[in-house]
Coordinates of C-alpha atoms in Angstrom, one line a residue:
M1304 CA 61.6 113.2 162.5
G1305 CA 59.5 112.2 159.5
E1306 CA 58.3 108.7 159.0
R1307 CA 60.2 106.8 156.3
R1308 CA 58.2 105.6 153.4
K1309 CA 58.2 101.9 152.6
R1310 CA 59.8 101.1 149.3
R1311 CA 57.4 99.7 146.8
R1312 CA 58.3 96.7 144.7
F1313 CA 57.0 96.3 141.2
T1314 CA 56.7 93.0 139.3
T1315 CA 58.4 92.6 135.9
E1316 CA 55.0 92.3 134.3
F1317 CA 53.8 95.6 135.8
K1318 CA 56.9 97.4 134.6
A1319 CA 56.5 95.9 131.1
E1320 CA 52.9 96.9 131.0
A1321 CA 53.7 100.4 132.2
V1322 CA 56.3 100.8 129.5
K1323 CA 54.0 99.4 126.8
R1324 CA 51.3 101.9 127.9
L1325 CA 53.9 104.7 127.6
L1326 CA 55.1 103.7 124.2
D1327 CA 51.8 102.7 122.6
G1328 CA 49.4 105.1 124.4
G1329 CA 50.3 108.4 122.8
K1330 CA 50.4 110.0 126.2
G1331 CA 53.4 111.8 127.7
L1332 CA 55.7 110.4 130.3
G1333 CA 54.4 112.5 133.1
E1334 CA 50.8 111.7 132.3
V1335 CA 51.3 108.0 132.3
A1336 CA 53.4 108.1 135.4
T1337 CA 50.7 110.1 137.3
E1338 CA 48.0 107.6 136.1
L1339 CA 50.1 104.7 137.5
G1340 CA 51.1 106.5 140.7
L1341 CA 54.8 106.5 139.7
S1342 CA 57.4 109.2 139.5
P1343 CA 58.4 110.2 135.9
G1344 CA 62.0 109.3 136.6
Q1345 CA 61.1 105.8 137.6
L1346 CA 59.0 105.2 134.5
S1347 CA 61.7 106.8 132.4
G1348 CA 64.3 104.4 133.8
W1349 CA 62.0 101.4 133.1
R1350 CA 61.6 102.6 129.5
N1351 CA 65.3 103.0 129.0
E1352 CA 65.9 99.4 130.4
H1353 CA 63.2 98.1 128.1
L1354 CA 64.8 99.8 125.0
A1355 CA 68.3 98.7 126.0
A1356 CA 67.0 95.1 126.4
G1357 CA 65.3 95.3 123.0
S1358 CA 68.4 96.5 121.3
A1359 CA 70.5 93.8 123.0
E1360 CA 68.0 91.2 121.7
A1361 CA 68.2 92.6 118.2
L1362 CA 72.0 92.6 118.3
A1363 CA 72.0 88.9 119.5
A1364 CA 69.5 88.0 116.7
R1365 CA 71.7 89.8 114.1
K1366 CA 74.8 88.0 115.3
T1367 CA 73.0 84.7 115.1
E1368 CA 71.8 85.5 111.5
Q1369 CA 75.3 86.5 110.5
A1370 CA 76.8 83.3 111.9
E1371 CA 74.2 81.3 110.0
A1372 CA 74.9 83.2 106.8
Q1373 CA 78.6 82.5 107.1
R1374 CA 78.0 78.8 107.8
L1375 CA 75.7 78.6 104.7
K1376 CA 78.3 80.3 102.5
R1377 CA 81.0 77.9 103.6
E1378 CA 78.7 75.0 102.9
N1379 CA 77.8 76.4 99.5
R1380 CA 81.5 76.8 98.6
R1381 CA 82.1 73.1 99.6
L1382 CA 79.2 71.9 97.6
E1383 CA 80.3 73.9 94.6
E1384 CA 83.7 72.3 94.8
E1385 CA 82.1 68.8 95.0
V1386 CA 80.0 69.6 92.0
E1387 CA 83.1 70.7 90.0
I1388 CA 85.0 67.5 91.0
L1389 CA 82.0 65.4 89.9
R1390 CA 81.7 67.4 86.6
K1391 CA 85.4 66.7 85.9
A1392 CA 85.1 63.0 86.8
A1393 CA 82.0 62.6 84.5
A1394 CA 83.8 64.3 81.6
S1395 CA 86.9 62.1 82.2
F1396 CA 84.7 58.9 82.2
A1397 CA 82.8 60.1 79.1
R1398 CA 86.1 60.5 77.2
G1399 CA 87.3 57.1 78.3
I1400 CA 84.0 55.5 77.1
A1401 CA 83.8 57.2 73.7

């Protein structure tokens, strides 16, 4: 029977650096994987996880921005109503004084 290979563990930092090297380096997946002593499938999986996490972060940021925009629109409507009330009150007082 063959000897079982011990499973290697990689830190999050190593994975992030490997994906960065792949995305920014201009080299192919197989080439970067070989340089780092990884299988192309393993590096591909890390890249997919990285891209999915990035899109999830972008989605969360968009949702936060949309919620803030809605809050600001509600506040703007309320302030416009207050201004209109004050405008009417000022006109009413001006008629009473004149």
